[in-house]
XYZ file of C-alpha atoms in Angstrom:
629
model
C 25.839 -14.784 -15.468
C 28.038 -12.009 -16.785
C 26.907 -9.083 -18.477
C 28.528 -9.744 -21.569
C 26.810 -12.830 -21.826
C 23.126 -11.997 -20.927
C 24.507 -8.913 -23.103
C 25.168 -11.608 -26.224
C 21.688 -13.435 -25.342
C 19.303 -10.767 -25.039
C 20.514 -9.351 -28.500
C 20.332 -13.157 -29.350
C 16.566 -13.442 -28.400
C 15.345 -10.169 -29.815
C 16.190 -11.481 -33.222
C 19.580 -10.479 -33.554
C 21.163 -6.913 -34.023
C 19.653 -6.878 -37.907
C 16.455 -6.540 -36.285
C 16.968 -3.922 -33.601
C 16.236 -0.196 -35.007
C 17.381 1.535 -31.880
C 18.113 0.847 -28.257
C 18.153 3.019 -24.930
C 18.180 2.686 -21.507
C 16.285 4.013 -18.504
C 17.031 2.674 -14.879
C 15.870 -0.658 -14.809
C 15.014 -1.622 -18.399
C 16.532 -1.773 -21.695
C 14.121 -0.462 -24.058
C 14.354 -1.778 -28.011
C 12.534 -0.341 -30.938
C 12.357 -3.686 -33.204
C 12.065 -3.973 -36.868
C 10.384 -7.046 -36.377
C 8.950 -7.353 -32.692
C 7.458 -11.536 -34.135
C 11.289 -12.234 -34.453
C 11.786 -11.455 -30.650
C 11.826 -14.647 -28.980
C 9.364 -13.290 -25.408
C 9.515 -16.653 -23.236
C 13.168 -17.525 -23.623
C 14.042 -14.048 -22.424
C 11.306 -14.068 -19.653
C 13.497 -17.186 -19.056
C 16.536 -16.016 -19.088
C 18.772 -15.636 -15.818
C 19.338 -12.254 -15.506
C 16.295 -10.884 -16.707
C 13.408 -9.540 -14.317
C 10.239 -9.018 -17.139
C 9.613 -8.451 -20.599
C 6.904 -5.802 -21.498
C 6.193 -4.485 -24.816
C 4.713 -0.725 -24.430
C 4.449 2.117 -26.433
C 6.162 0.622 -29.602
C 8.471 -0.437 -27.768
C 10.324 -3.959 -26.786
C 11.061 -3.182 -23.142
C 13.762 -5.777 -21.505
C 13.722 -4.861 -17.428
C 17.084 -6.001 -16.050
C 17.444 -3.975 -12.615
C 19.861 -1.710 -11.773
C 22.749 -3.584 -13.261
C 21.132 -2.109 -16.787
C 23.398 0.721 -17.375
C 26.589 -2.154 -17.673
C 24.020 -4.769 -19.792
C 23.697 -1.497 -22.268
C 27.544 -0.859 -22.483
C 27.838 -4.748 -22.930
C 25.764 -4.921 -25.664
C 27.396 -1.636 -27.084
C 30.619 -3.582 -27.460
C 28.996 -6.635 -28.765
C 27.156 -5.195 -31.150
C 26.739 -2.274 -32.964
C 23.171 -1.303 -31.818
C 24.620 1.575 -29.987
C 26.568 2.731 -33.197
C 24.394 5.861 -34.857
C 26.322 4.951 -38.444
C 25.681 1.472 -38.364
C 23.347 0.642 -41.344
C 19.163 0.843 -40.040
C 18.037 -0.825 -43.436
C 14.250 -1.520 -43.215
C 13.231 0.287 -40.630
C 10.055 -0.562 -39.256
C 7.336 1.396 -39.695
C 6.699 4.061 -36.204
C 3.743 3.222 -33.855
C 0.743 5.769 -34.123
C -1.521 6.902 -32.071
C -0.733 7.250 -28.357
C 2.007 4.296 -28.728
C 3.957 6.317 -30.765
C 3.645 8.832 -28.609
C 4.716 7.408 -25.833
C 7.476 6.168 -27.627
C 9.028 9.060 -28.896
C 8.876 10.359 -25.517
C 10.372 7.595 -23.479
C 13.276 7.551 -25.829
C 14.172 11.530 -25.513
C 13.925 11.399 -21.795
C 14.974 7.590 -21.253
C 18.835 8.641 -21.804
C 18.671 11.714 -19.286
C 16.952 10.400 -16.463
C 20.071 9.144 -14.379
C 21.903 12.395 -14.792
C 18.283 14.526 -14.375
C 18.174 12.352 -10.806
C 21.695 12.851 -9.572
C 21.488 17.161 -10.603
C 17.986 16.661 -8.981
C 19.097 15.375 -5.801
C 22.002 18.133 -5.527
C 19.478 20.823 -5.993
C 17.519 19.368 -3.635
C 20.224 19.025 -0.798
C 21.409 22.736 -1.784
C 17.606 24.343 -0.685
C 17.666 22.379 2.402
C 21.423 23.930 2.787
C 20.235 27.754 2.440
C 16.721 26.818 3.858
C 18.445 25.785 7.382
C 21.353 28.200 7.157
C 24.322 25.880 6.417
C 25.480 27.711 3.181
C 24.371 31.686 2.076
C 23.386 31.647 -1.176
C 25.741 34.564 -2.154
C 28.959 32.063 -0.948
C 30.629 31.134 -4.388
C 31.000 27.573 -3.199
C 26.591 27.897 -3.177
C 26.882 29.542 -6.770
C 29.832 26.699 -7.977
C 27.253 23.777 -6.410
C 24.341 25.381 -7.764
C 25.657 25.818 -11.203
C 26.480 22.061 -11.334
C 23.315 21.343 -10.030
C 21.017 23.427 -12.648
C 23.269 23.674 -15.554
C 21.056 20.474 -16.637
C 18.055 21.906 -16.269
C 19.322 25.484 -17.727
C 20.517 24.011 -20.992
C 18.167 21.177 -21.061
C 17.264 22.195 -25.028
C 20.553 21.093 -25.897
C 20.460 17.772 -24.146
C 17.176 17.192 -26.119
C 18.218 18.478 -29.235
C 20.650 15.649 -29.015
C 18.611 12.853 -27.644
C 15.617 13.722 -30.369
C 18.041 13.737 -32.868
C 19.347 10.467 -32.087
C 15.800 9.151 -32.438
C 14.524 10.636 -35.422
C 18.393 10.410 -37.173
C 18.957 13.844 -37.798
C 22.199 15.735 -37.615
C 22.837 15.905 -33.582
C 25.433 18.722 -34.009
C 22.839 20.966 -36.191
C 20.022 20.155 -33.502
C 22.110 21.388 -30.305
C 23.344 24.705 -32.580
C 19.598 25.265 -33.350
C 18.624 24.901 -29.421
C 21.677 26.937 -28.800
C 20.427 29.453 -30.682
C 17.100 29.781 -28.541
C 19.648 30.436 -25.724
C 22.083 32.521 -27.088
C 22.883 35.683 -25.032
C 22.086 37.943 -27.548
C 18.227 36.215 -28.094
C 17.998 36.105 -24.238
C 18.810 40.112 -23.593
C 16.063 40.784 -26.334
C 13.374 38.951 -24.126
C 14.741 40.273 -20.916
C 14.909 43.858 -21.674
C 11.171 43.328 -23.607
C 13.151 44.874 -27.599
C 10.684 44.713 -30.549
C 11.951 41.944 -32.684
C 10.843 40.763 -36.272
C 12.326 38.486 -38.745
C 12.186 39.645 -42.321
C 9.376 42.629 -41.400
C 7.625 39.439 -39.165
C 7.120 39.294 -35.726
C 8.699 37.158 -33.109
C 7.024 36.610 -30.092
C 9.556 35.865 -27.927
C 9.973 33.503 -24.810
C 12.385 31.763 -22.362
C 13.252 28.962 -23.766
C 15.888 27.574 -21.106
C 14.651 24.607 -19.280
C 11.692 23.955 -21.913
C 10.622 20.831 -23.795
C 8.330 21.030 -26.366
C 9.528 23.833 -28.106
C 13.188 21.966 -29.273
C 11.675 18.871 -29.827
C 9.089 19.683 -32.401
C 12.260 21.658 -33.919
C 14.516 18.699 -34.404
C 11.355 16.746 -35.488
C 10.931 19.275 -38.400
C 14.548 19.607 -38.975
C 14.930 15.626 -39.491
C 12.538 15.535 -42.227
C 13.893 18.977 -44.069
C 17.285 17.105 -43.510
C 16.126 13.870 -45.067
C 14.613 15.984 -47.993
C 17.824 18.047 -48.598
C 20.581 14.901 -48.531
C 18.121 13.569 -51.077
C 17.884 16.805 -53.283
C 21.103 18.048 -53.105
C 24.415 16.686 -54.961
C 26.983 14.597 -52.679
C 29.863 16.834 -53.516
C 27.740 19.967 -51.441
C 25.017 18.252 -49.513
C 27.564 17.787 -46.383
C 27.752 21.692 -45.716
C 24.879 22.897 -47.807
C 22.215 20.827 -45.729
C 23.501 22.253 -42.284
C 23.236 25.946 -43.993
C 19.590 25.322 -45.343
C 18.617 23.936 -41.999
C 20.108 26.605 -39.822
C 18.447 29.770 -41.887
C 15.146 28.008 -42.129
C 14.779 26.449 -38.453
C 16.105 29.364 -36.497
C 13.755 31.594 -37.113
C 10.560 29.250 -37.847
C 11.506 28.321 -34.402
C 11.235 31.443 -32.804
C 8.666 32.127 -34.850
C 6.336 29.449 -34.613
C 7.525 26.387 -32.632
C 9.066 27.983 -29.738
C 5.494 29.910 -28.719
C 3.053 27.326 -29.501
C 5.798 24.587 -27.693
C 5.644 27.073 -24.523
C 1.969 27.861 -24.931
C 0.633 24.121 -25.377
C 3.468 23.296 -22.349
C 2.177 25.996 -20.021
C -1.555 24.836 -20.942
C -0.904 20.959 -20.104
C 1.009 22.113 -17.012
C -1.778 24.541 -15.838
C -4.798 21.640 -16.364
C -2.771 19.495 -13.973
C -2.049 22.924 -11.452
C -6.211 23.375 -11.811
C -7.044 20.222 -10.503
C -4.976 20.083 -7.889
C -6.282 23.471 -6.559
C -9.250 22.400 -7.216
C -9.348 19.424 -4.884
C -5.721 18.777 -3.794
C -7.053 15.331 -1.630
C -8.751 14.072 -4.869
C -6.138 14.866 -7.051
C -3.360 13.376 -4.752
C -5.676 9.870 -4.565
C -6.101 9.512 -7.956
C -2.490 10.316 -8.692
C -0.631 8.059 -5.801
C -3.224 5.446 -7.085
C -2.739 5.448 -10.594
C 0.972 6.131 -10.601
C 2.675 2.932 -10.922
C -0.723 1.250 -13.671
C 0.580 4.847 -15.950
C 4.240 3.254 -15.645
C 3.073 -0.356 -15.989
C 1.830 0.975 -19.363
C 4.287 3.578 -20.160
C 1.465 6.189 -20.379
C 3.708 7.934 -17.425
C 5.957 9.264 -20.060
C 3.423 11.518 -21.002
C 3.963 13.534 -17.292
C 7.531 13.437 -16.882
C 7.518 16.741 -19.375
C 4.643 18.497 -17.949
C 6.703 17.946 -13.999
C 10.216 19.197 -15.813
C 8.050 22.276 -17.349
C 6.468 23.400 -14.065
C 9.267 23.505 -12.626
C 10.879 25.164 -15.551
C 7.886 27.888 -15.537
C 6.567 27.864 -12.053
C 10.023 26.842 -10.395
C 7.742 24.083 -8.430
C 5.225 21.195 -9.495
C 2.658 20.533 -6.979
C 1.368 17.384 -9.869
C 4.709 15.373 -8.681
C 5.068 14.686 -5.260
C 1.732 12.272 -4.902
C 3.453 10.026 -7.488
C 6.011 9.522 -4.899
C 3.229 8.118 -2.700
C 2.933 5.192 -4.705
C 6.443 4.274 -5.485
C 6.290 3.680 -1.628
C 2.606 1.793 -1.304
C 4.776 -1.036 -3.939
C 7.367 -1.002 -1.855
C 5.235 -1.672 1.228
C 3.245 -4.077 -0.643
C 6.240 -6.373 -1.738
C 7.623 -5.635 2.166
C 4.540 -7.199 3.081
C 4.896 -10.421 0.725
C 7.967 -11.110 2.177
C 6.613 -11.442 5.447
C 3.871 -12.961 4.561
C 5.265 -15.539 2.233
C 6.648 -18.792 3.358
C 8.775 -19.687 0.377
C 12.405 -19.105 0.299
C 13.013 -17.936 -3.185
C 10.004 -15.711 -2.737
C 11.215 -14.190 0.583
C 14.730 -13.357 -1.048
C 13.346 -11.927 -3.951
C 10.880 -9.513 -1.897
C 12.866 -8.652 0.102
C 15.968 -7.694 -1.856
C 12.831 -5.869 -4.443
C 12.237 -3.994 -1.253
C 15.070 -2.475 -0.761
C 15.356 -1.288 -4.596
C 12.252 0.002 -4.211
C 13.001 2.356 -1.629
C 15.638 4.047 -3.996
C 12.599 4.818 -6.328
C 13.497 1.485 -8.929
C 10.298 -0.364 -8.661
C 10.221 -2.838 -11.630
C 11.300 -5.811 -9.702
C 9.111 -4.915 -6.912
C 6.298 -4.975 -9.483
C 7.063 -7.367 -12.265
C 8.474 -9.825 -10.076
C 6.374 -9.912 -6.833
C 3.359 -7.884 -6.455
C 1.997 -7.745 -10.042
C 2.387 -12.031 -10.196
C 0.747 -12.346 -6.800
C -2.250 -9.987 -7.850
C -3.697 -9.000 -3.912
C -0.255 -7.425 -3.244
C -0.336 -4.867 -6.042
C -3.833 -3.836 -5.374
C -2.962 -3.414 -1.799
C -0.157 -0.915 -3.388
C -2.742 0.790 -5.438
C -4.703 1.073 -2.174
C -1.700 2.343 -0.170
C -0.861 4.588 -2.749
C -4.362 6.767 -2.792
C -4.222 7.174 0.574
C -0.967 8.548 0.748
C -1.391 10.321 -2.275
C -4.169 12.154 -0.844
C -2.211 13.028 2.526
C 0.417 14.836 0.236
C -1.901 16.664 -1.989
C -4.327 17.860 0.749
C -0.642 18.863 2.507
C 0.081 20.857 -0.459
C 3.521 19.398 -0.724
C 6.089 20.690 -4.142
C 8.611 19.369 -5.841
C 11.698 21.953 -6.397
C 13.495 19.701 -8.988
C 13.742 17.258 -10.775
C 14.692 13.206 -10.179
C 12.566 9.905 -9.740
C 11.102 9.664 -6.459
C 13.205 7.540 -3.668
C 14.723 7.802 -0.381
C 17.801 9.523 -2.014
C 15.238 12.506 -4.065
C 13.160 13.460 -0.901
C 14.951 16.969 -0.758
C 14.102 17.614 -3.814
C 10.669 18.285 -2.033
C 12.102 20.460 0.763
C 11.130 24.047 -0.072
C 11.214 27.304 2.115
C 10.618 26.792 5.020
C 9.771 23.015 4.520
C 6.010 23.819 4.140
C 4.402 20.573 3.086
C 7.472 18.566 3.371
C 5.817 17.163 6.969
C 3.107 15.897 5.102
C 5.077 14.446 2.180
C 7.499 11.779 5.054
C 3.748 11.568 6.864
C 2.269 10.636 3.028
C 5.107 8.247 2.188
C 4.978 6.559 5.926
C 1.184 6.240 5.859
C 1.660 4.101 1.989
C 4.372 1.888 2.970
C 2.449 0.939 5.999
C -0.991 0.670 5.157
C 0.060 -1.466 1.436
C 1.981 -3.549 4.133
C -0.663 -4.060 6.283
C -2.885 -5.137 3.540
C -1.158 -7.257 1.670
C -0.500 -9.506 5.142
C -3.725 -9.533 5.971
C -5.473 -10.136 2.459
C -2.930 -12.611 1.864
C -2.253 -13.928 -1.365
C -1.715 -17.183 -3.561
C 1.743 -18.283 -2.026
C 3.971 -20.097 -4.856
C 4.648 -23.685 -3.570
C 8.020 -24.592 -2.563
C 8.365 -27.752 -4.163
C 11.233 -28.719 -2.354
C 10.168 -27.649 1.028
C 6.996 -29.383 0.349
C 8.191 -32.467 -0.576
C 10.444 -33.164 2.087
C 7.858 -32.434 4.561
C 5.468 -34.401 3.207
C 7.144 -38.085 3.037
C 8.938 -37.096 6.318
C 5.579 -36.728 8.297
C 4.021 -39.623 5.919
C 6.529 -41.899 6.552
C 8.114 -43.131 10.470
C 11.630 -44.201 11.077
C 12.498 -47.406 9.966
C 15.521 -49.203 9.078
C 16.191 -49.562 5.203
C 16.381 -53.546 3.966
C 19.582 -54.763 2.553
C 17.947 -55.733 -0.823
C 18.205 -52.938 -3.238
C 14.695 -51.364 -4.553
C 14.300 -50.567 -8.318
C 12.081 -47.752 -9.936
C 10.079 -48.542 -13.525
C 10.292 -45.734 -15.922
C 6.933 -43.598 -15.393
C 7.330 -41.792 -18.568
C 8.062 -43.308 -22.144
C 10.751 -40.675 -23.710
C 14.456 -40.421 -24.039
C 16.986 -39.930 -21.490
C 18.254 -36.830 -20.464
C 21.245 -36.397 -17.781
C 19.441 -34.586 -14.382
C 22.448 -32.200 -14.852
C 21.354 -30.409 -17.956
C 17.928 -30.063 -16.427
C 17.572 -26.444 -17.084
C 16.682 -25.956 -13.573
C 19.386 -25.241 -10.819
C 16.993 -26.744 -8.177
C 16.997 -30.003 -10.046
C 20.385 -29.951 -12.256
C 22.877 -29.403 -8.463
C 21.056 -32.704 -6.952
C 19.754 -30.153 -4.166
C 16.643 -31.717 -4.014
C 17.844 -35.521 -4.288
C 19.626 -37.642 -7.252
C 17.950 -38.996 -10.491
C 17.479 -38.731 -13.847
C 15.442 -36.896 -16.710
C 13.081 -37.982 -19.627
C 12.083 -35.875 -22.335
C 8.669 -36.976 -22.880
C 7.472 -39.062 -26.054
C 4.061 -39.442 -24.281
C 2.056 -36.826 -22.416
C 1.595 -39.707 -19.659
C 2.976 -40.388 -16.303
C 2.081 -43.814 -14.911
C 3.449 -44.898 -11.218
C 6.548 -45.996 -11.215
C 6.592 -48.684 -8.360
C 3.372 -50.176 -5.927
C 2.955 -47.491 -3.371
C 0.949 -44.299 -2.170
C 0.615 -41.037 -3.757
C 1.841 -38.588 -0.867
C 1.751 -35.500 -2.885
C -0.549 -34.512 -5.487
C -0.140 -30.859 -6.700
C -2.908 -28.720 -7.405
C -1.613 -27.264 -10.017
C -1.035 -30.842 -11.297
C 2.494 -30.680 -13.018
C 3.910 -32.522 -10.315
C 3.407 -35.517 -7.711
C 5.171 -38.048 -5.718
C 4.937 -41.226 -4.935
C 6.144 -43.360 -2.065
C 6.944 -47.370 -2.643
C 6.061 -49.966 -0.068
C 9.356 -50.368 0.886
C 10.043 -46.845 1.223
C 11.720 -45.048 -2.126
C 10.113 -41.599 -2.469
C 10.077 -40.325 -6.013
C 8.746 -36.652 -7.063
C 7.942 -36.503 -10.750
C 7.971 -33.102 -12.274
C 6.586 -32.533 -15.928
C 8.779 -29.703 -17.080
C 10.234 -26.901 -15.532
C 8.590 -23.842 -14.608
C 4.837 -25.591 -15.592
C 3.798 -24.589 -12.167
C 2.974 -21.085 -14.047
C 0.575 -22.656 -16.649
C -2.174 -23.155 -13.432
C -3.148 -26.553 -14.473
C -3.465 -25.755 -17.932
C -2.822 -28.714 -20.082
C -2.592 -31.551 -17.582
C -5.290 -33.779 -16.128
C -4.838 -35.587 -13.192
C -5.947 -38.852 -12.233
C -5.304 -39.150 -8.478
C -5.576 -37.393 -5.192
C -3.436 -37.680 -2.179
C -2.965 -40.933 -0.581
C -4.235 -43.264 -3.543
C -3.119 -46.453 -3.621
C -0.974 -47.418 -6.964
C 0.131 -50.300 -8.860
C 3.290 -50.091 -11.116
C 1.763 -48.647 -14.165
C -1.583 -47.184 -12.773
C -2.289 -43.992 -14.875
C -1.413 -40.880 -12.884
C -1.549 -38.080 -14.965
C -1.576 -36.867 -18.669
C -0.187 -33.839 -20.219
C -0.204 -31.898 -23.365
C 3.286 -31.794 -24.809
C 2.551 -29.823 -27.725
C 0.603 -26.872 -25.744
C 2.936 -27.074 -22.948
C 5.831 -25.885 -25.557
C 3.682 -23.727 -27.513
C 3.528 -21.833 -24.175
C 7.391 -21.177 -24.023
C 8.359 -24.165 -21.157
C 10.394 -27.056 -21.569
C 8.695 -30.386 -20.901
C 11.924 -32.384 -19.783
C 10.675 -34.470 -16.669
C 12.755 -34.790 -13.703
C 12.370 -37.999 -12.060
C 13.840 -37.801 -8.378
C 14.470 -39.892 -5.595
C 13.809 -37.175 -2.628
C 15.175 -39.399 0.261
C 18.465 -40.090 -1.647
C 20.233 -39.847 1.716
C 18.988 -42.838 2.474
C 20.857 -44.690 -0.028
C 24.309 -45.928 -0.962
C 23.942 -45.059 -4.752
C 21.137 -44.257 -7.323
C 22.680 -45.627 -10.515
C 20.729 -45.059 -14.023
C 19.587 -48.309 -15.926
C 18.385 -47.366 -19.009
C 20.136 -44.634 -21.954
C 18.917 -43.209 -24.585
C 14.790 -43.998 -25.754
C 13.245 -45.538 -22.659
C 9.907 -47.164 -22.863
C 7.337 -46.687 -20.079
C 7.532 -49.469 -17.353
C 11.188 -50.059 -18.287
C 13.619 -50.396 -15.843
C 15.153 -46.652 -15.060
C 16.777 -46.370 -11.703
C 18.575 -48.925 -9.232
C 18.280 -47.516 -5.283
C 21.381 -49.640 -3.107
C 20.719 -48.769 0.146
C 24.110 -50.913 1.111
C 24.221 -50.790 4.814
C 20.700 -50.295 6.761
C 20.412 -46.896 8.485
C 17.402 -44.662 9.713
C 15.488 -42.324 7.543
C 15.366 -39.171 9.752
């Protein structure tokens, strides 16, 4: 599918861009604030091609896509005008509370930065290892040129966050970055540096450094949005365009340095030293817990709540020691789903691990989680398992971060200090994850989806010897009373291409399936939304209530037969809810195959439109006789 188009149906399926407030984008997942999150259509987008999971953290209507996210986001920019900050917001909904507001309001100030915080990450990272080894002298000018691309980001992060909290509390953008350019202005800076009594208006200013810090600039902008909101509303349109910016500058300036910037720096370096304590405290602890509970915080979202505490050590400190045991656990899920796709036996389930493996390793470890370890259960707790124990080996190895980026293969030198001193134990933490979530998940095994096709072709091959077909042509009665649906528009590639044999569809009137022929029952699926049935004379047919029902467990059929039953043509084989079987988000259109197909000339349809049950439905001419192999 293209990007514009799963662009067009994701804004479709959230309710349309009238109902989106605001939209950004971290690596994997597109993450909506909705007006209306009961407009949002969850199981069609679950459903859609394209689309990995659907979570909804935070306040937030997360869409996870993979890596091809950043082009989905332009897509939907030119589809749309989500992305346009003057586009009308009427209604907005009202803002989470609590910690899902929060969490929120984080996630969509750092969302926007984190691909650019990664990349200046990974160059600061390569540049320490550089000097640390001797390859470039940090007083070359191509060190100071590298390095200056490399930290700018961090150096004038206020600005970037001046712009990003702006966005997401719609304030002026261009006010916020002069206000956070203010708390680095040379002239501010050489007052703190050379230690000058300052005072505003006979009041004191405590100054600080406010280059590389968070909280100060975005409890500023949060202030300044609602002084903004309060002036545009006050003031007359004909002096409100340059008299709000003036209001806002002379008042947030200096409450900023008076009050915001110190308590922002104060409540920062508080957080950050809690998380410092601990660590010191009991580094193999602290590292277990952390490379345990990692990836449940980002299942959640609650991670957000970190990311500024790891940007303000370093900031402060110019190292985190809190960081590097998360890394532990972005490994553990990648061994886990490394494991699965060993382990697993299923095709489709094999690809996917195995491609979510190698994402994984790059640090992006939503499809790892959402689409194989989480689903399969054992797997992710073998990850969480993993994850402590590496977690542990870092912390107890004492192992910093330098700079910022999310951990991966690509970010490791961003852990490479002087000398390397617990770098050793950060590969020997990461190693000791992968393998031991690995390990694990083999050997506790797991639930191993069924490959339907796989199974089903195995089945009536072993069930059924060679034999030569009859001349006569065999028929096959209707099992379901419904209406006709071409197997083509099945919305199920595995059915719709005729890879796993010719037929036809019914859309169910009747939640019953009776057997369509005298024969034996050669499959009968636990999960009961499918079975198949073999005639006397050899047709094998594989009847499959809707598509997808495999995930309801059971849940809303009952089956009345086990595997190798004897049938009659209209025996009762199973029954099915229709109505709770949509109400769950899955089609109930019923595939009705012939499996060995090979084996025959033609399978030609004999009924259209409504089709009663026991009618005639399909015609098998086998033509000339030849061996079922």
């Amino acid at each position: 599918m293209s990007q514009e188009k799963l662009a067009k149906e994701i804004v479709e399926l959230v309710g349309g861009e009238k109902n989106v407030e605001s939209l950004v984008h971290c690596a994997t997942r597109l993450r909506f604030v909705l007006k209306d999150d009961a407009k949002a259509d969850k199981a069609k987008l679950e459903k859609t091609e394209g689309i990995i999971a659907v979570k909804e953290n935070g306040g937030q209507f997360q869409v996870v896509v993979g890596n091809k996210v950043p082009e989905v986001y332009s897509a939907i920019g030119q589809i749309s005008n989500i992305l346009d900050d003057s586009s009308d917001k009427e209604k907005p909904r009202k803002a989470a509370k609590g910690l899902g507001g929060i969490i929120d309001i984080i996630s969509s100030i750092f969302a926007p930065l984190l691909g650019v915080m990664a990349g200046a990450g990974i160059l600061k990272g390569l540049l320490l290892i550089a000097s640390n080894i001797g390859w470039l002298e940090t007083t070359e000018t191509t060190y100071t040129i590298l390095y200056a691309a490399a930290d700018s980001l961090f150096y004038f992060l206020p600005l970037l966050l001046a712009v990003t909290t702006a966005r997401k509390f719609q304030g002026n953008m261009f006010v916020a970055m002069t206000i956070a350019g203010a708390l680095i202005y040379p002239s501010i800076v050489t007052l703190k540096s050379e230690g000058t009594p300052t005072d505003f208006l006979g009041i004191p200013v405590i100054l600080m450094n406010y280059s590389s810090t968070v909280i100060p600039i975005i409890l500023a902008v949060i202030v300044m949005s609602k002084l903004e909101k309060f002036f545009n509303k006050s003031l007359h349109d004909s002096v409100k365009n340059f008299v709000t910016p003036l209001f806002l500058l002379v008042i947030m300036v200096p409450l900023t340095l008076l009050v915001f910037g110190p308590f922002g720096v104060y409540v920062g370096n508080a957080i950050a030293a809690g998380l410092v304590a601990a660590f010191g405290f009991s580094p193999l602890l602290a590292g277990a817990v952390m490379g345990a509970s990692w990836q449940l915080l980002v299942i959640f979202g609650i991670h957000w709540g970190l990311i500024p505490v790891f940007i303000n050590n370093v900031a402060v400190y110019g190292q985190d020691g809190v960081k590097p045991a998360a890394t532990a656990s972005i490994f553990a899920q990648t061994g886990a789903a490394f494991g699965v796709m060993l382990k697993t036996k299923n095709k489709k389930l094999k690809t996917l691990a195995g491609s979510s493996t190698l994402t994984a390793l790059f640090g992006i470890t939503e499809p790892a989680i959402y689409g194989v370890t989480l689903p399969l259960k054992r797997p992710f707790i073998a990850g969480v398992i993993g994850g402590a124990v590496g977690g542990a080996i870092i912390g107890q190895a004492g192992t910093l971060a330098f700079a910022s980026g999310a951990p991966g293969l690509l970010t490791l030198p961003i852990f490479y200090g002087p000398g390397g001193q617990g770098f050793p134990g950060l590969i020997l933490g990461i190693v000791v994850s992968f393998v031991v979530s690995a390990v694990l998940t083999y050997i506790m095994g797991f639930k191993d989806p069924v490959e339907e096709e796989t199974i089903t072709e195995s089945t009536s091959s072993a069930q059924q010897p060679a034999r030569t077909m009859n001349a006569s042509d065999e028929v096959v009665f209707s099992p379901i009373e419904g209406t006709i649906v071409e197997l083509s528009e099945v919305p199920d590639p595995a059915f719709a291409s005729g890879a796993m044999g010719k037929g036809i569809a019914i859309e169910p009137a009747v939640g019953r399936v009776v057997a369509p022929f005298d024969g034996t029952v050669t499959v009968a699926f636990k999960k009961k939304h499918a079975l198949a049935v073999v005639s006397d004379t050899g047709a094998e047919i594989l009847v499959h209530v809707g598509v997808d029902t495999v995930k309801l467990d059971g849940q809303h059929f009952v089956s009345h037969i086990k595997e190798g039953d004897r049938v009659q043509a209209g025996d009762l084989l199973l029954e099915f809810d229709i109505a709770q079987i949509k109400a769950a988000g899955y089609h109930t259109v019923t595939p009705i195959i012939v499996t060995n197909s090979a084996n025959y000339e033609e399978v030609i349809p004999q009924a259209t439109g409504q089709v009663s049950s026991q009618e005639l439905l399909l015609k098998l001419s086998s033509g000339n006789g030849q061996e079922q192999k």
